[in-house]
XYZ file of C-alpha atoms in Angstrom:
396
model
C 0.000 0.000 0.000
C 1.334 3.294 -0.813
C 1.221 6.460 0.597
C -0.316 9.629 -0.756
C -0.449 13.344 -0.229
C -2.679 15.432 -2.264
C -1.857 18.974 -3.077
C -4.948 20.996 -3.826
C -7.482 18.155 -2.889
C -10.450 21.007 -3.187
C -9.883 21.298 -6.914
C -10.654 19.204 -9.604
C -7.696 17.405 -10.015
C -7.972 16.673 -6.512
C -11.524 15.366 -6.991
C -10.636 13.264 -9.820
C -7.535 11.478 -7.930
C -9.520 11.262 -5.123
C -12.126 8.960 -7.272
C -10.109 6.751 -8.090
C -8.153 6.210 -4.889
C -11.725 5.662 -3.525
C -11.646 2.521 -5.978
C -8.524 0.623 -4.537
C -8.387 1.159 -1.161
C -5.867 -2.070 -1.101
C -3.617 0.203 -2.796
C -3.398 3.662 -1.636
C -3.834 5.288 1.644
C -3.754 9.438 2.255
C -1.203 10.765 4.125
C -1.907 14.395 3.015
C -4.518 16.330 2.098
C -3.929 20.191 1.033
C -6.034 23.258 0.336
C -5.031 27.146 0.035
C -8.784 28.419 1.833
C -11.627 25.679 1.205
C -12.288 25.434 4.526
C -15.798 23.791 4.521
C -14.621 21.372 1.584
C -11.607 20.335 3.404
C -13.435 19.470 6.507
C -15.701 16.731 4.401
C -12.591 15.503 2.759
C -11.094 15.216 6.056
C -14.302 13.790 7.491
C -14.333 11.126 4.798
C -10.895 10.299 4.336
C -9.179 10.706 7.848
C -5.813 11.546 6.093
C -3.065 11.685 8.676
C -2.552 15.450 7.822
C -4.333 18.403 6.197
C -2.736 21.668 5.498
C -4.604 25.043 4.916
C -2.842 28.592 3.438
C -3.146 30.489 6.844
C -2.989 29.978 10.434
C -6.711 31.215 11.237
C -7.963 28.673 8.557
C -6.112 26.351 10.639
C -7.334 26.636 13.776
C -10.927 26.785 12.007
C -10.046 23.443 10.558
C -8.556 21.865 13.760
C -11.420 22.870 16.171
C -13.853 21.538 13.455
C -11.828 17.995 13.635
C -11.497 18.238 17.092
C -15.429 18.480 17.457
C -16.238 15.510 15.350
C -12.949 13.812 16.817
C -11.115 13.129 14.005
C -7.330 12.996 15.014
C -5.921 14.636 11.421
C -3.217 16.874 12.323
C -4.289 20.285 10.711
C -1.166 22.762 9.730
C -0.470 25.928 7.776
C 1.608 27.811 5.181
C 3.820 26.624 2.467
C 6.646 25.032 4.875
C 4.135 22.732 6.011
C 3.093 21.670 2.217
C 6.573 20.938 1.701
C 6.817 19.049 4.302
C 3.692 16.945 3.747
C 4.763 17.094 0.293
C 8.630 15.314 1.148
C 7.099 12.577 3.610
C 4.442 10.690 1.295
C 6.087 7.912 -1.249
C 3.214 8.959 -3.732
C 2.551 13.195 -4.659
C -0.288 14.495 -6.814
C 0.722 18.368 -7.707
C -2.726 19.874 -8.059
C -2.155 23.298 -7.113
C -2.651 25.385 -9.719
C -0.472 28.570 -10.610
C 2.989 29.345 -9.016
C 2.493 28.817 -5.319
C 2.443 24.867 -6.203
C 6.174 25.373 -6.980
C 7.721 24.774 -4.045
C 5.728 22.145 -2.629
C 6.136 20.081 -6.023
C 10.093 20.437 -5.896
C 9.867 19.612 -2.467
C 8.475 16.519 -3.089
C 11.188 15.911 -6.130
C 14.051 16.714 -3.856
C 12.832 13.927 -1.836
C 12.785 11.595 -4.629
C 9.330 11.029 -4.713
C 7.033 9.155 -7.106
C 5.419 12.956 -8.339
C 2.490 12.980 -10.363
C 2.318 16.787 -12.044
C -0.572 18.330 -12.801
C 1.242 21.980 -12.076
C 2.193 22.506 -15.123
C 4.191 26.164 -14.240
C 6.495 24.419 -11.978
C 8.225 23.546 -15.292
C 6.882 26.634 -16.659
C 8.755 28.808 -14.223
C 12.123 26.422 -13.315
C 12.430 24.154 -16.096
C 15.881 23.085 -16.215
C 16.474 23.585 -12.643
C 13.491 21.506 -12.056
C 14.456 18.289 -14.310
C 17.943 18.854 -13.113
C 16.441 18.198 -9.395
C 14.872 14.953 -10.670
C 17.666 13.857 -12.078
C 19.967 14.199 -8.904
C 17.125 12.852 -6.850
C 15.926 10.010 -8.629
C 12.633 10.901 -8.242
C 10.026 9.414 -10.827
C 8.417 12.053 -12.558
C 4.803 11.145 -14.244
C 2.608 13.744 -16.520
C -0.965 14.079 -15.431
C -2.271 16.636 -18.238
C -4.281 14.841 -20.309
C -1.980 15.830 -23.361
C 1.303 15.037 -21.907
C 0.200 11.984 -20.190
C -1.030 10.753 -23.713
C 2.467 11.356 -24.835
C 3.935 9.414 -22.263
C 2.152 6.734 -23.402
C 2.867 6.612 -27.122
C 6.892 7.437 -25.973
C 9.225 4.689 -25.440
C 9.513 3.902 -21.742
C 13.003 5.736 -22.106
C 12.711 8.759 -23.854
C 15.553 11.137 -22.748
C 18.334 12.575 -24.957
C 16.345 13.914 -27.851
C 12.981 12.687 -29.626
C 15.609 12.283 -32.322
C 17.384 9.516 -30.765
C 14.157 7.583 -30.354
C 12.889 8.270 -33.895
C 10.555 10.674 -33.295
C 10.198 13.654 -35.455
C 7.429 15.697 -33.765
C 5.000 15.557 -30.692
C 1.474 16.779 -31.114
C -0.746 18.822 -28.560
C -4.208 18.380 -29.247
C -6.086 21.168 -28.047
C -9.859 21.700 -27.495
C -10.073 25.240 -29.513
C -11.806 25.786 -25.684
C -15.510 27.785 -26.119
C -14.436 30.351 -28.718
C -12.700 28.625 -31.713
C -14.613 29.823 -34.241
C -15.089 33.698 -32.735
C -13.110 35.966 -34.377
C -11.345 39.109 -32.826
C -14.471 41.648 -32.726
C -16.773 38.756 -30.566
C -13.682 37.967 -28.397
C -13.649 41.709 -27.026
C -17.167 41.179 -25.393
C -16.422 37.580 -24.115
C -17.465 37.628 -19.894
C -15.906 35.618 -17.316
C -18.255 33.298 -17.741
C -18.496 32.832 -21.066
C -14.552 31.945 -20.771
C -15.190 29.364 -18.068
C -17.530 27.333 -19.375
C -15.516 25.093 -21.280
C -17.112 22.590 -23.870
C -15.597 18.978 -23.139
C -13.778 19.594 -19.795
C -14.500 20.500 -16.268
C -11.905 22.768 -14.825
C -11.344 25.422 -12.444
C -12.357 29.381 -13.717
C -8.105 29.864 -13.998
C -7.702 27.206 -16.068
C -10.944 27.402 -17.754
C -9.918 30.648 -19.065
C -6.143 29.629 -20.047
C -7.978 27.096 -22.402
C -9.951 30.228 -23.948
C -7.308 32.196 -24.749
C -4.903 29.363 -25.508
C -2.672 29.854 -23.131
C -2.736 26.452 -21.418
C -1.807 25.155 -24.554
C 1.107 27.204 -24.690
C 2.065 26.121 -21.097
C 1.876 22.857 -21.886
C 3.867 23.195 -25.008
C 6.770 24.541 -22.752
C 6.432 21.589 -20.035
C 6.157 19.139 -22.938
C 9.565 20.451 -24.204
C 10.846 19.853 -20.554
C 9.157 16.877 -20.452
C 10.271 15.442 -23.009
C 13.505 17.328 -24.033
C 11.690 18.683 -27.224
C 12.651 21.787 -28.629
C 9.867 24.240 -29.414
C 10.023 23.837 -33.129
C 9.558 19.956 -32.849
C 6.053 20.427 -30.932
C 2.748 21.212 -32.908
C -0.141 22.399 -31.660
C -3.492 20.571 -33.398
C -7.479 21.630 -32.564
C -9.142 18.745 -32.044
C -12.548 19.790 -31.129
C -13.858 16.419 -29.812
C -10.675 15.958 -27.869
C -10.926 11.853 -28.306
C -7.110 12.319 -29.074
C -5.148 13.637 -26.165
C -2.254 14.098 -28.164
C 0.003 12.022 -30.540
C 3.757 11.213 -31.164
C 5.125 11.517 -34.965
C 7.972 8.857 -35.859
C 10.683 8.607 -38.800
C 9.103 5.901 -40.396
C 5.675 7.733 -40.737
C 3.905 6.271 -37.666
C 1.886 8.866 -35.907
C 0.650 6.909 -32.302
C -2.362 8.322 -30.561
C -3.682 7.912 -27.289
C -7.391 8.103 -26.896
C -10.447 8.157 -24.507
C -12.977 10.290 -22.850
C -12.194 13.132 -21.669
C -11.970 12.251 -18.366
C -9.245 13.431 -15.979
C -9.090 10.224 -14.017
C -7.969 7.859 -16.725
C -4.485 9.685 -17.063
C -4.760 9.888 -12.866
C -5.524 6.915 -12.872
C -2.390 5.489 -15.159
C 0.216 7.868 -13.251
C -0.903 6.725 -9.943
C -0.359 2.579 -11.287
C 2.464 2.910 -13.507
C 3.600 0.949 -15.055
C 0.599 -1.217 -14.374
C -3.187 -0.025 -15.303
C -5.796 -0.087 -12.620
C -9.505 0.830 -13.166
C -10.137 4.142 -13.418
C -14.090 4.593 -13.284
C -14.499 5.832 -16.699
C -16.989 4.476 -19.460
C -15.195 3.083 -22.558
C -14.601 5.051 -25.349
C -17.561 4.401 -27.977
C -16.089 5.460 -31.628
C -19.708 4.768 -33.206
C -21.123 7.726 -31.141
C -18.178 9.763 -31.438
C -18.139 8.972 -35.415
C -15.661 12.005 -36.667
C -12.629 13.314 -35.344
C -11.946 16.911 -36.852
C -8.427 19.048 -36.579
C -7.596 22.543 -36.955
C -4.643 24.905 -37.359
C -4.791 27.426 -34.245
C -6.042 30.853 -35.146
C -2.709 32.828 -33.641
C -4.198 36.260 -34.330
C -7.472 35.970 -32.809
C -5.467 34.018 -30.071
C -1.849 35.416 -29.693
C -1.302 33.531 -26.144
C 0.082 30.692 -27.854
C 2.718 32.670 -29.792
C 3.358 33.980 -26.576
C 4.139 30.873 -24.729
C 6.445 29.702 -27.722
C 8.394 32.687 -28.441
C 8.927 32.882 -24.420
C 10.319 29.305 -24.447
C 12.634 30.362 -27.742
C 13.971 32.685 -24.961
C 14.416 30.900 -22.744
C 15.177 31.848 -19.289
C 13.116 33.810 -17.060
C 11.035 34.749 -19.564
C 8.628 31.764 -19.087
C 8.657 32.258 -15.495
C 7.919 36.001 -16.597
C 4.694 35.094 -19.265
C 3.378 33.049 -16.755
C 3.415 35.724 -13.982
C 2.216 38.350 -15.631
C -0.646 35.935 -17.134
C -1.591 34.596 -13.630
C -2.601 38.653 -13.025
C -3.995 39.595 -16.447
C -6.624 36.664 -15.478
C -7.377 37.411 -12.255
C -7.979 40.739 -13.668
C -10.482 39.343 -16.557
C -11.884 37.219 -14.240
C -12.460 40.203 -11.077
C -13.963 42.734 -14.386
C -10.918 45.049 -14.202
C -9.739 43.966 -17.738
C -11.666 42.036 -20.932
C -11.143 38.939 -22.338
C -8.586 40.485 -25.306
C -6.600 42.296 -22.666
C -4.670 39.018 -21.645
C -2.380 38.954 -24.241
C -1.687 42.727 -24.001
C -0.899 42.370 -20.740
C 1.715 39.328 -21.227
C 3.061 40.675 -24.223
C 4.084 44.274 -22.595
C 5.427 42.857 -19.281
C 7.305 40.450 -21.546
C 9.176 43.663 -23.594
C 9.686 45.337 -20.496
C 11.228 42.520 -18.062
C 15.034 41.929 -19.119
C 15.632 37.920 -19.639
C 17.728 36.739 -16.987
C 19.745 32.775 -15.902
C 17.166 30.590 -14.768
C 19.358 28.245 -12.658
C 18.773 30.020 -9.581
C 15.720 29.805 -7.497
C 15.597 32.988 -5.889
C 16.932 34.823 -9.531
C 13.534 33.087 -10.695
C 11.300 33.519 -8.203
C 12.361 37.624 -8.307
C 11.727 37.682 -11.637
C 8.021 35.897 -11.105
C 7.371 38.754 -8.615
C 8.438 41.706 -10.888
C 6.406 40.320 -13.429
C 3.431 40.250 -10.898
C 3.886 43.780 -10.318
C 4.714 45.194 -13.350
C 1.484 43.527 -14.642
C -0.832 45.552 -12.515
C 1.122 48.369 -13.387
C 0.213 47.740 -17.253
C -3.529 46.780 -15.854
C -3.884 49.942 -14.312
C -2.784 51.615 -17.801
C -5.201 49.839 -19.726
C -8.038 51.155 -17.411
C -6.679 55.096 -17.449
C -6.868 54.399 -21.125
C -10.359 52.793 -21.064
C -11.236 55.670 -18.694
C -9.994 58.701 -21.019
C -7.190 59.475 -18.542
């Protein structure tokens, strides 16, 4: 039986793994369960699961949390603060990395400096530290598993040892399908009236509003096309992004001799959760087979870059090289919050990103604190640009 701690159990990556842990209880046991403020939702996880610990972002959320425990005498220790996610994070042999955005950095390397079995579904910890990130694993031995749907799917149509160069393997390109998200086929004008939302309610997946609204703009995709090249030590010119509206195909792996392998299913988060957490065996994962008779047609597009410049973005950022990931996704993680809180509309993303991109210098990535400076500059200097954008909406 293995152990497992669960960072961001509240969101829907954490809802998904915890699914399918629910189905082999033989297997897996929680050591860990994490949340930044969910409270309420934490308590019925707790309730349900009696995990061994449970760690909240602040200390009064804490105490809320351990009196509630206390009451229905449940003896999970309750904690606070990102210290105590790393350290929940080092001590399980299994970690899901559900946090989503930059604070699940340092809990996720935490776990890889332990040399942990790490099952990523935060997809900036890559993002932001790439090479000092994979050089971690590397020293550590820890086994690193993809749990986006896309990458996961090209784990699976990789050979089982893939590092030194897709060339080496005889693989001339990796594919990223992408959904197209809600707005594919809106041009520029509609996108300038698009509401919150609008961008969250995302056709074939169910996602939080952040990441619901990366798929809209195509920004996740560009994420994910700098982890894959991390991932897989891809260069950015040897990954293509395909819209695949049904998204049947999670993604696909291009070889020399003209093989292209796929990896299909529904699209269901817990059948790639499900195939990290058993690897290399394959466990149930609660989801209905795929039926190819209802499905009948699988379509493909080339991305619309104009109406959605995010995923230039991403790509030229990774060109870079860097800081400047670390920087795009910084100044993205405001520009959102921004969309999301009214302050900015849906076409202001991009602007944002692009101008704190021009204006941050590109610095060494090999240093933590160089890249974690960098990630708050961007932060700032992103409101700054916000706060233009609204003078100018405002006449100032």
């Amino acid at each position: 039986m293995q152990t497992v701690t669960l960072l961001g159990a509240t969101g829907s990556i954490g809802t998904s793994t915890l699914d399918v842990i629910e189905r082999h209880p033989d297997r897996y046991r929680l050591h860990a369960l994490t949340a930044h403020s969910s409270v309420e939702k934490l308590l019925a996880l707790c309730l349900k699961h009696q995990p061994e610990h449970a760690v909240l972002g602040s200390e009064d959320e804490a105490r809320q949390l351990g009196a509630a425990l206390k009451a229905h005498q449940v003896a999970t220790r309750v904690s606070w603060g990102e210290q105590a996610l790393c350290e929940v994070a080092g001590a399980a042999e299994v970690v899901v990395a559900g946090i989503v955005g930059a604070a699940g950095l340092m809990p996720t390397l935490a776990a890889v400096r332990a040399g942990r079995r790490v099952l990523l579904a935060n997809k900036e910890a890559l993002v932001m530290s790439g090479a000092l990130f994979m050089r971690e694993v590397a020293r550590s031995g820890a086994v690193l598993l993809p749990l986006d749907s896309e990458h996961n799917a090209i784990f699976q149509c990789l050979p089982r040892e893939h590092r030194g160069g897709l060339e080496r393997h005889g693989i001339t390109r990796l594919l990223l399908t992408a959904s197209g998200g809600p707005f594919r086929d809106h041009d520029r004008e509609a996108l300038a009236h698009v509401t919150p939302d609008q961008a969250c309610a995302h056709p074939n997946w169910s996602m939080g509003r952040k990441i619901s609204v990366d798929s809209a703009t195509l920004m996740n995709k560009g994420l994910e096309l700098i982890e894959a090249c991390w991932l897989f030590d891809a260069t950015p010119d040897q990954i293509d992004v395909v819209v695949h509206p049904q998204s049947v195909i999670h993604s696909m792996a291009a070889y020399s001799d003209g093989s292209v392998l796929a990896q299909l299913g529904n699209p269901d988060m817990r059948t790639p959760i499900a195939h990290a957490l058993a690897w290399p065996e394959r466990i149930d994962a609660g989801v209905r087979p795929l039926d190819l008779f209802a499905v009948a047609r699988l379509d493909f597009q080339t991305p619309d870059l104009e109406s959605f410049p995010c995923l230039r973005l991403a790509r030229e950022a990774m060109m870079a090289g860097g800081t400047t990931p670390a920087v795009l996704n910084a100044a993205n993680e405001i520009a959102v919050d921004a969309f999301l809180t009214g302050s900015i509309g849906f076409t202001d993303i991009p602007v944002v990103v692009e101008t704190v991109m021009g204006r941050i210098e590109r610095r060494s990535a090999d240093e933590l604190d160089v890249i974690l400076a960098q990630d708050r500059l961007a932060r700032h200097e992103a409101q700054v640009v916000i706060d233009e954008l609204a003078m100018t909406a405002a006449g100032g």
